[in-house]
Amino acid sequence: MKLHRVCPRGAYVHIPFCRRRCFYCDFPVSVVGDRKSGENSGTIAEYVEVLIEEIEATPRSPHPLETVFFGGGTPSLLTAAQIDRLLTVLDRQFGIASDAEISAEMDPGTFDRAKLSGYARSGVNRVSLGVQAFEDDLLKLCGRSHDAEDIFTAVENIRHVGIPNFSLDLISGLPHQSLEQWRRALDRAIAISPNHLSCYDLVVEPVTPFGRFYKPGDRPLPDDDLTAQMYRLAAEMLSRAGYEHYEVSNYAKKGFQCRHNRLYWENQPYYGFGMGATSYVGDRRCSRPRTRKEYYEWVARYKASGGAIDEPPTSTEDRLLETLMLGFRLSDGVNLLEIRESFGAEAVVAIVETLQVYDKNNWIEGLDRSGAIGERRSLPARVRLTDPEGFLFSNTILASLFESLTVESR
Ligand code: SF4
């Protein structure tokens, strides 16, 4: 955790198009079908123009961007020329540091070597590949638009083009998924040897097809015990394979943590552009509308106002809660010395008192200034959730912290 900065150093750009909608997804996306992409699609071309208007209407900042993240949706539905234009506009508006991390989420089956080489020439140096599962029946059951073979072709293409840094996304807790299947998925991911892996536990959102087909906890969804076993298995296998479990759902080889996502977890400011994107600039969080029509209207108003964000600043109490909620996701945990400096000694006392009960379960641990596990009797410099048990119960721990800190401030 670093002390809160004022100027954003990262930009998130949302590309809200997918070939199909996966059965578990409730993100703000538009389905364009299997044949439409990039400049072939009038809808995508129009969206890119509005996105550029939004970026150009945003007040400049004195610091160049250190991270850019194209998320989605499926950013790899954009042509290399469209990605290049967006990066050129971002660079003109804010500057992009020469060693910036520039990531793009991509789905297998939506890019070939030529497109990827074009992305790389424009500066994309990190790929986050949406794999989710390696078995065709699981992929089909999730409504994914690719099969297992597409995954291996995508990885081959990334390697061939020489993009040095890539991550795979996997999902555990899928319907009908057994512990053995999850073990095989992890084995396959480890054999591919990406620098980074994200392992998400399926969340069944009510408004999705999965929300209509399945009830959380009921078969064919794995029960809580099985999902906890899957979580522990990932932590064990991936740490044995040399990955650091640096965030609740994220693993990285040394030096390959996602710099952009760390901005969120460290509660630092960032730009957000595009439909449904959130920005955090000047202590104001702003969520853009989640439909294209409303987003286009929002951009028109934003331009007319000279890039003004009409949201109240985050209150000190909310900033503290957000700092804890996000900071405890990281294996670095929360720096109590910085909490004291930003929010006062009472906040530290309330945090330590609330966490004491979890210390007995070994769900939390205190670290001294050098980062070593501290003496239980002394006040730690930093406190974090243990891996994997503390991470597994993070929701319970955070709920207690919220309760005690909001009661405290009443
Ligand atoms: S590819 Fe990603 S964003 Fe698109 S529908 Fe599937 S899960 Fe949602």
Coordinates of C-alpha atoms and ligand atoms in Angstrom, one line a residue:
M1 CA 0.0 0.0 0.0
K2 CA 1.3 3.4 -0.9
L3 CA 0.0 6.8 0.4
H4 CA -2.8 8.1 -1.7
R5 CA -1.7 9.9 -4.8
V6 CA -3.5 12.8 -6.5
C7 CA -2.9 12.3 -10.2
P8 CA -3.9 9.1 -12.0
R9 CA -1.0 7.1 -13.4
G10 CA -3.2 4.5 -15.1
A11 CA -6.0 4.3 -17.6
Y12 CA -8.7 1.7 -18.0
V13 CA -10.3 1.6 -21.5
H14 CA -13.5 -0.5 -21.7
I15 CA -14.2 -2.3 -25.0
P16 CA -17.8 -3.6 -24.5
F17 CA -18.1 -6.0 -27.4
C18 CA -18.2 -9.8 -27.4
R19 CA -18.9 -12.4 -30.0
R20 CA -21.4 -14.1 -27.7
R21 CA -22.5 -13.5 -24.1
C22 CA -21.1 -16.2 -21.8
F23 CA -23.7 -17.7 -19.6
Y24 CA -22.2 -16.4 -16.3
C25 CA -21.5 -12.9 -17.4
D26 CA -23.3 -9.7 -16.3
F27 CA -20.7 -7.2 -17.6
P28 CA -21.9 -4.3 -19.8
V29 CA -21.3 -5.8 -23.2
S30 CA -22.9 -5.8 -26.6
V31 CA -23.0 -9.1 -28.6
V32 CA -21.7 -8.6 -32.2
G33 CA -21.8 -12.3 -33.3
D34 CA -18.9 -14.4 -34.7
R35 CA -18.4 -12.5 -37.9
K36 CA -18.2 -8.9 -36.9
S37 CA -15.1 -7.2 -35.5
G38 CA -13.1 -4.1 -35.7
E39 CA -13.8 -1.9 -38.7
N40 CA -16.2 -4.4 -40.2
S41 CA -18.6 -3.5 -37.5
G42 CA -20.2 0.0 -37.7
T43 CA -21.2 -0.3 -34.1
I44 CA -17.6 -0.9 -33.0
A45 CA -16.2 1.9 -35.2
E46 CA -18.8 4.3 -33.9
Y47 CA -17.9 3.4 -30.3
V48 CA -14.2 3.9 -30.9
E49 CA -15.0 7.5 -32.1
V50 CA -17.0 8.3 -29.0
L51 CA -14.3 6.8 -26.8
I52 CA -11.8 9.1 -28.4
E53 CA -14.1 12.1 -27.8
E54 CA -14.2 11.1 -24.1
I55 CA -10.4 10.8 -23.8
E56 CA -9.9 14.1 -25.6
A57 CA -12.4 15.9 -23.3
T58 CA -10.6 14.7 -20.2
P59 CA -8.4 17.3 -18.5
R60 CA -4.7 16.6 -18.9
S61 CA -2.5 15.5 -15.9
P62 CA 1.1 16.4 -15.3
H63 CA 2.1 12.7 -15.0
P64 CA 2.4 10.3 -17.9
L65 CA 0.4 7.1 -17.8
E66 CA 2.4 4.2 -16.3
T67 CA -0.3 1.6 -17.1
V68 CA -3.0 1.3 -19.8
F69 CA -5.5 -1.6 -19.6
F70 CA -7.9 -2.5 -22.4
G71 CA -10.5 -4.5 -20.7
G72 CA -13.9 -5.9 -21.8
G73 CA -15.7 -7.3 -23.3
T74 CA -13.2 -8.5 -25.8
P75 CA -10.7 -5.8 -26.8
S76 CA -9.1 -8.2 -29.3
L77 CA -12.2 -7.6 -31.5
L78 CA -10.6 -4.3 -32.3
T79 CA -8.2 -4.0 -35.3
A80 CA -4.6 -3.2 -34.7
A81 CA -5.3 0.2 -36.3
Q82 CA -8.1 0.9 -33.8
I83 CA -5.9 0.0 -30.8
D84 CA -3.1 2.1 -32.3
R85 CA -5.4 5.1 -32.6
L86 CA -6.6 4.8 -29.0
L87 CA -3.0 4.6 -27.7
T88 CA -2.0 7.6 -29.9
V89 CA -4.8 9.7 -28.4
L90 CA -4.0 8.6 -24.8
D91 CA -0.4 9.5 -25.5
R92 CA -1.2 12.9 -26.9
Q93 CA -3.6 13.6 -24.0
F94 CA -1.6 12.4 -21.0
G95 CA 1.7 10.9 -22.3
I96 CA 2.5 7.2 -21.9
A97 CA 5.7 6.4 -20.0
S98 CA 8.3 4.6 -22.1
D99 CA 8.3 1.6 -19.7
A100 CA 4.5 1.6 -19.3
E101 CA 2.6 -1.7 -18.9
I102 CA 0.1 -1.8 -21.7
S103 CA -2.3 -4.7 -21.3
A104 CA -5.1 -6.0 -23.4
E105 CA -7.7 -8.7 -22.5
M106 CA -8.1 -11.1 -25.4
D107 CA -10.2 -14.1 -26.1
P108 CA -8.9 -17.2 -27.9
G109 CA -10.2 -17.3 -31.5
T110 CA -10.4 -13.5 -31.9
F111 CA -6.9 -12.7 -33.0
D112 CA -4.2 -14.0 -35.3
R113 CA -0.5 -13.4 -35.6
A114 CA -0.9 -10.4 -37.9
K115 CA -3.3 -8.6 -35.5
L116 CA -1.2 -9.4 -32.5
S117 CA 2.0 -8.1 -34.2
G118 CA 0.1 -4.9 -34.9
Y119 CA -0.9 -4.6 -31.3
A120 CA 2.7 -5.2 -30.2
R121 CA 4.0 -2.5 -32.6
S122 CA 1.6 0.0 -31.1
G123 CA 3.0 -0.8 -27.6
V124 CA 0.8 -3.6 -26.2
N125 CA 3.2 -5.6 -24.1
R126 CA 0.9 -7.7 -21.9
V127 CA -1.9 -10.1 -22.9
S128 CA -4.5 -11.3 -20.5
L129 CA -6.0 -14.4 -22.2
G130 CA -9.5 -15.4 -21.2
V131 CA -9.1 -19.2 -21.0
Q132 CA -11.6 -20.1 -18.2
A133 CA -11.4 -23.9 -18.8
F134 CA -9.4 -26.3 -20.9
E135 CA -12.2 -28.9 -21.5
D136 CA -14.5 -28.5 -24.5
D137 CA -17.6 -29.6 -22.5
L138 CA -17.0 -27.1 -19.7
L139 CA -16.3 -24.3 -22.3
K140 CA -19.6 -25.2 -24.1
L141 CA -21.5 -25.3 -20.9
C142 CA -20.3 -21.8 -20.1
G143 CA -21.4 -20.5 -23.5
R144 CA -17.8 -19.5 -24.4
S145 CA -17.1 -18.7 -28.0
H146 CA -13.9 -20.7 -28.3
D147 CA -12.7 -24.3 -27.8
A148 CA -9.6 -25.8 -26.2
E149 CA -7.7 -25.9 -29.4
D150 CA -8.2 -22.1 -29.8
I151 CA -6.5 -21.6 -26.5
F152 CA -3.3 -23.4 -27.6
T153 CA -3.3 -21.6 -30.9
A154 CA -3.6 -18.3 -29.0
V155 CA -0.7 -19.1 -26.7
E156 CA 1.4 -20.2 -29.7
N157 CA 0.6 -16.9 -31.4
I158 CA 1.5 -14.8 -28.3
R159 CA 4.8 -16.7 -28.1
H160 CA 5.5 -16.4 -31.8
V161 CA 4.9 -12.6 -31.8
G162 CA 7.1 -12.3 -28.7
I163 CA 4.8 -10.5 -26.3
P164 CA 6.9 -11.0 -23.2
N165 CA 4.2 -10.9 -20.6
F166 CA 1.0 -12.9 -20.6
S167 CA -1.6 -14.0 -18.1
L168 CA -4.3 -16.7 -18.2
D169 CA -7.7 -16.4 -16.6
L170 CA -9.3 -19.5 -15.2
I171 CA -12.6 -20.1 -13.4
S172 CA -13.2 -22.6 -10.6
G173 CA -16.5 -23.7 -9.2
L174 CA -18.2 -24.3 -12.6
P175 CA -21.3 -26.5 -12.8
H176 CA -20.3 -30.2 -12.9
Q177 CA -16.6 -29.4 -12.3
S178 CA -14.9 -31.9 -10.1
L179 CA -11.7 -31.3 -8.0
E180 CA -9.9 -33.6 -10.4
Q181 CA -10.9 -31.5 -13.4
W182 CA -9.8 -28.4 -11.6
R183 CA -6.4 -30.1 -10.8
R184 CA -6.0 -30.9 -14.5
A185 CA -6.8 -27.3 -15.5
L186 CA -4.2 -26.0 -13.1
D187 CA -1.7 -28.6 -14.4
R188 CA -2.3 -27.5 -18.0
A189 CA -1.9 -23.8 -17.0
I190 CA 1.3 -24.6 -15.2
A191 CA 2.6 -26.5 -18.2
I192 CA 1.9 -23.4 -20.4
S193 CA 3.9 -21.4 -17.9
P194 CA 2.5 -17.9 -18.2
N195 CA 4.0 -15.1 -16.1
H196 CA 0.7 -14.5 -14.4
L197 CA -2.5 -16.4 -13.6
S198 CA -5.9 -15.2 -12.4
C199 CA -8.1 -17.9 -10.8
Y200 CA -11.7 -16.7 -10.1
D201 CA -14.3 -18.5 -8.2
L202 CA -17.6 -18.6 -10.2
V203 CA -20.1 -16.0 -8.9
V204 CA -23.7 -16.9 -10.1
E205 CA -25.3 -13.5 -10.9
P206 CA -29.1 -13.6 -10.8
V207 CA -29.6 -11.8 -14.1
T208 CA -27.5 -14.3 -16.1
P209 CA -28.5 -17.6 -17.7
F210 CA -26.5 -19.3 -15.0
G211 CA -28.6 -17.4 -12.4
R212 CA -31.7 -18.9 -14.0
F213 CA -30.3 -22.4 -14.4
Y214 CA -28.6 -22.9 -11.1
K215 CA -29.0 -22.1 -7.4
P216 CA -25.7 -21.4 -5.5
G217 CA -24.7 -24.3 -3.3
D218 CA -27.0 -26.8 -5.2
R219 CA -25.8 -29.4 -7.6
P220 CA -24.5 -29.4 -10.2
L221 CA -22.7 -26.4 -8.7
P222 CA -20.0 -27.4 -6.3
D223 CA -20.9 -26.8 -2.6
D224 CA -18.9 -24.5 -0.3
D225 CA -16.6 -27.2 0.9
L226 CA -15.6 -28.2 -2.7
T227 CA -15.1 -24.6 -3.8
A228 CA -12.9 -24.1 -0.7
Q229 CA -10.9 -27.2 -1.6
M230 CA -10.5 -25.8 -5.2
Y231 CA -9.2 -22.5 -3.8
R232 CA -6.7 -24.3 -1.5
L233 CA -5.6 -26.6 -4.3
A234 CA -4.8 -23.6 -6.6
A235 CA -2.9 -21.9 -3.8
E236 CA -0.8 -25.0 -3.2
M237 CA -0.1 -26.1 -6.8
L238 CA 0.7 -22.6 -8.0
S239 CA 3.0 -21.7 -5.2
R240 CA 4.8 -25.0 -5.7
A241 CA 5.2 -24.0 -9.3
G242 CA 6.9 -20.8 -8.4
Y243 CA 3.9 -18.3 -8.5
E244 CA 3.5 -15.8 -5.7
H245 CA -0.1 -15.6 -4.5
Y246 CA 0.0 -11.8 -4.4
E247 CA -3.8 -11.1 -4.4
V248 CA -6.8 -13.1 -3.4
S249 CA -7.4 -14.4 -7.0
N250 CA -4.1 -13.6 -8.6
Y251 CA -0.7 -15.3 -8.9
A252 CA 2.5 -14.1 -10.6
K253 CA 6.1 -15.1 -11.2
K254 CA 8.6 -12.7 -9.6
G255 CA 8.4 -9.3 -11.3
F256 CA 5.1 -10.0 -13.1
Q257 CA 2.4 -8.7 -10.9
C258 CA -0.2 -6.7 -12.8
R259 CA 0.9 -3.1 -12.3
H260 CA -2.4 -1.7 -13.5
N261 CA -4.6 -3.8 -11.2
R262 CA -2.3 -2.9 -8.2
L263 CA -3.5 0.7 -8.7
Y264 CA -7.0 -0.4 -7.8
W265 CA -6.0 -2.6 -4.9
E266 CA -3.8 0.2 -3.5
N267 CA -6.8 2.6 -3.8
Q268 CA -4.8 4.9 -6.1
P269 CA -6.5 7.2 -8.7
Y270 CA -7.0 6.0 -12.3
Y271 CA -8.8 7.1 -15.4
G272 CA -11.7 5.0 -16.7
F273 CA -13.0 5.4 -20.2
G274 CA -15.9 3.8 -22.0
M275 CA -19.3 2.4 -21.4
G276 CA -19.7 1.1 -17.8
A277 CA -16.2 2.1 -16.8
T278 CA -15.4 3.7 -13.5
S279 CA -12.8 6.4 -12.9
Y280 CA -11.3 7.6 -9.7
V281 CA -9.9 11.1 -10.3
G282 CA -9.6 14.0 -7.8
D283 CA -11.1 11.8 -5.1
R284 CA -14.3 11.4 -7.1
R285 CA -15.5 8.0 -8.3
C286 CA -17.5 8.2 -11.4
S287 CA -19.3 5.2 -13.1
R288 CA -20.3 5.7 -16.7
P289 CA -23.7 4.4 -17.9
R290 CA -23.9 0.7 -18.8
T291 CA -25.7 1.0 -22.2
R292 CA -24.3 2.5 -25.4
K293 CA -27.0 5.0 -25.9
E294 CA -26.8 6.4 -22.4
Y295 CA -23.0 6.4 -22.6
Y296 CA -23.0 8.4 -25.8
E297 CA -25.4 10.9 -24.2
W298 CA -23.1 11.1 -21.2
V299 CA -20.1 11.8 -23.3
A300 CA -21.9 14.6 -25.1
R301 CA -22.7 16.2 -21.7
Y302 CA -19.2 15.6 -20.5
K303 CA -17.7 17.3 -23.5
A304 CA -20.1 20.3 -23.1
S305 CA -19.1 20.7 -19.5
G306 CA -15.4 20.7 -20.3
G307 CA -14.7 17.3 -18.7
A308 CA -16.3 18.1 -15.4
I309 CA -17.2 15.1 -13.1
D310 CA -20.5 15.8 -11.3
E311 CA -19.9 13.4 -8.4
P312 CA -19.3 14.3 -4.7
P313 CA -15.8 13.6 -3.3
T314 CA -15.3 10.3 -1.5
S315 CA -15.8 10.9 2.2
T316 CA -12.9 10.1 4.6
E317 CA -14.8 7.2 6.1
D318 CA -15.5 5.7 2.6
R319 CA -11.9 6.1 1.7
L320 CA -10.8 4.2 4.8
L321 CA -13.3 1.4 4.1
E322 CA -12.2 1.2 0.5
T323 CA -8.5 1.2 1.5
L324 CA -9.1 -1.8 3.8
M325 CA -11.4 -3.7 1.5
L326 CA -8.9 -3.4 -1.4
G327 CA -5.7 -3.6 0.7
F328 CA -6.7 -6.8 2.4
R329 CA -7.0 -8.5 -1.0
L330 CA -3.2 -8.1 -1.3
S331 CA -0.7 -10.5 0.3
D332 CA 1.2 -7.3 1.4
G333 CA -1.9 -6.5 3.4
V334 CA -2.5 -3.1 5.0
N335 CA 0.1 -0.7 6.3
L336 CA -1.1 0.4 9.7
L337 CA 1.5 3.2 9.9
E338 CA 0.1 4.7 6.7
I339 CA -3.5 4.2 8.0
R340 CA -2.5 6.1 11.1
E341 CA -1.0 8.9 9.1
S342 CA -4.0 9.3 6.8
F343 CA -6.9 8.4 9.1
G344 CA -5.7 8.8 12.7
A345 CA -4.7 6.5 15.6
E346 CA -8.3 5.6 16.5
A347 CA -8.8 3.9 13.1
V348 CA -5.8 1.7 13.8
V349 CA -7.0 0.8 17.3
A350 CA -10.5 -0.1 15.9
I351 CA -8.9 -2.3 13.1
V352 CA -6.5 -4.1 15.5
E353 CA -9.3 -4.7 18.1
T354 CA -11.7 -6.1 15.4
L355 CA -9.0 -8.4 13.9
Q356 CA -7.9 -9.9 17.3
V357 CA -10.6 -12.6 17.1
Y358 CA -9.4 -13.8 13.7
D359 CA -5.8 -13.9 15.0
K360 CA -6.9 -16.8 17.1
N361 CA -8.1 -18.7 13.9
N362 CA -4.8 -17.9 12.2
W363 CA -6.6 -16.0 9.5
I364 CA -4.5 -12.8 9.9
E365 CA -0.9 -12.1 10.7
G366 CA 1.0 -9.0 11.7
L367 CA 4.3 -8.0 10.2
D368 CA 7.0 -5.7 11.6
R369 CA 8.6 -2.9 9.7
S370 CA 11.1 -5.3 8.1
G371 CA 8.2 -7.4 6.7
A372 CA 8.9 -10.3 9.2
I373 CA 6.0 -11.9 11.1
G374 CA 5.9 -9.8 14.2
E375 CA 5.6 -10.6 17.9
R376 CA 1.9 -11.0 18.8
R377 CA 2.2 -8.7 21.8
S378 CA 3.5 -5.7 19.9
L379 CA 1.4 -3.5 17.5
P380 CA 2.3 -4.6 13.9
A381 CA 3.4 -2.2 11.2
R382 CA 1.4 -4.1 8.7
V383 CA -1.4 -6.7 8.9
R384 CA -2.5 -9.2 6.3
L385 CA -4.8 -12.1 5.7
T386 CA -3.1 -15.5 5.7
D387 CA -2.8 -17.6 2.6
P388 CA -5.0 -19.5 1.9
E389 CA -7.2 -19.5 5.1
G390 CA -7.5 -15.8 5.7
F391 CA -8.0 -15.1 2.0
L392 CA -10.8 -17.8 1.9
F393 CA -12.6 -16.0 4.8
S394 CA -11.9 -12.5 3.6
N395 CA -15.6 -11.6 3.2
T396 CA -16.3 -12.5 6.9
I397 CA -13.3 -10.5 8.1
L398 CA -14.1 -7.5 6.0
A399 CA -17.8 -7.5 7.1
S400 CA -16.6 -7.3 10.8
L401 CA -14.2 -4.5 10.0
F402 CA -17.0 -2.5 8.2
E403 CA -19.3 -3.0 11.0
S404 CA -16.9 -1.9 13.7
L405 CA -15.6 1.1 11.7
T406 CA -19.0 2.4 10.7
V407 CA -20.3 2.0 14.3
E408 CA -17.2 3.8 15.5
S409 CA -17.8 6.8 13.3
R410 CA -21.5 7.2 14.2
Ligands
SF4_1 S1 -16.0 -12.9 -23.1 FE1 -15.9 -12.0 -21.0 S2 -17.0 -10.0 -21.1 FE2 -17.5 -11.2 -23.0 S3 -19.4 -12.2 -22.4 FE3 -17.7 -13.7 -22.0 S4 -17.2 -13.3 -19.8 FE4 -18.5 -11.5 -20.5

